[in-house]
C-alpha positions as a Python dict, from the first residue, in 0.01 Angstrom:
ca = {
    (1, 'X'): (0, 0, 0),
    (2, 'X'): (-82, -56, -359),
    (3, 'X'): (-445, -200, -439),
    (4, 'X'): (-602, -235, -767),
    (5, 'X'): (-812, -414, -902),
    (6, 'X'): (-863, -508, -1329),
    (7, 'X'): (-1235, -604, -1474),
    (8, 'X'): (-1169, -849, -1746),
    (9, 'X'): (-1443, -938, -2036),
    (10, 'X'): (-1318, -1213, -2240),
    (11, 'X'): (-1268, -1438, -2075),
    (12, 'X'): (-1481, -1277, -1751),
    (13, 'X'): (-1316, -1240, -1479),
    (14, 'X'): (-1163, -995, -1187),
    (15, 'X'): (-783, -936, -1145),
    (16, 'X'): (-613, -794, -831),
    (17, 'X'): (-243, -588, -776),
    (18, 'X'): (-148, -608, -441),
    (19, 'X'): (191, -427, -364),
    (20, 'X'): (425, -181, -159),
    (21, 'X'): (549, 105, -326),
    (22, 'X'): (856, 154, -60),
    (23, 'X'): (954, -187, -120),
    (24, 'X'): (890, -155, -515),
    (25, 'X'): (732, -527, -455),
    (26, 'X'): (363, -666, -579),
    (27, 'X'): (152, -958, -671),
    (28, 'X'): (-107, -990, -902),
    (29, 'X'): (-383, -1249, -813),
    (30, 'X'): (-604, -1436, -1120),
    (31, 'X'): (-388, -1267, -1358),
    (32, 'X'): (-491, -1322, -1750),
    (33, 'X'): (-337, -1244, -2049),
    (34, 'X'): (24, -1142, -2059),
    (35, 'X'): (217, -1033, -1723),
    (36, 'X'): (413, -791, -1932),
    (37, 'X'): (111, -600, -1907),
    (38, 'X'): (52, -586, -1499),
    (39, 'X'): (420, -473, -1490),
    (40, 'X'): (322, -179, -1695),
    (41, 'X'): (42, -54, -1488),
    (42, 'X'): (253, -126, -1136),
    (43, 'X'): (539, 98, -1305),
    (44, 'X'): (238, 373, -1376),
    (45, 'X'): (70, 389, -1044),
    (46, 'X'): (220, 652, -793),
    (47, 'X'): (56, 619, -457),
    (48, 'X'): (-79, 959, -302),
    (49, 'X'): (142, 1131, -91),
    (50, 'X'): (459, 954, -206),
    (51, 'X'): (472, 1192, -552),
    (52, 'X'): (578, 1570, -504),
    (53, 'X'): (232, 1662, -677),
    (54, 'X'): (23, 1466, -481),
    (55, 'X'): (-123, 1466, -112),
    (56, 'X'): (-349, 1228, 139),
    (57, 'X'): (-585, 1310, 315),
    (58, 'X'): (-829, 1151, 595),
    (59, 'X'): (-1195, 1319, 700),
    (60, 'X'): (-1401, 1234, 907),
    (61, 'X'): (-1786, 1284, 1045),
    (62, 'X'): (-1816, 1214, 1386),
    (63, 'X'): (-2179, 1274, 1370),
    (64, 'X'): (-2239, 985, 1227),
    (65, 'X'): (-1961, 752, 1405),
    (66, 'X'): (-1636, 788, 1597),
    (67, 'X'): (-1459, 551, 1348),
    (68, 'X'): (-1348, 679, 1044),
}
């Protein structure tokens, strides 16, 4: 799961990139400017644990509550 989200300043605004890196498929919600550029930054993410130099990991306190 691939979820991102862009701040924009002119104009103001907040854009989101939703996607699935085993499917190698995304959307992009409220998207401005050009698209050419949200297909950039999908290509550049890697999402932890699916890269040979990267890992994921989970902790949790259950001091404070049995959920995570």
């Amino acid at each position: 799961m691939i979820f991102r989200h862009y701040l924009h300043e002119d104009p103001i605004s907040i854009s989101y990139l939703f996607g699935c890196g085993s499917k190698s498929e995304g959307i992009v919600l409220d998207r401005v400017g050009d698209v050419e550029w949200y297909i950039r930054e999908a290509q550049h993410l890697h999402t932890p644990g699916h890269t040979p130099e990267h890992i994921s990991l989970l902790g949790t306190d259950l001091r404070l509550s049995e959920a995570p």
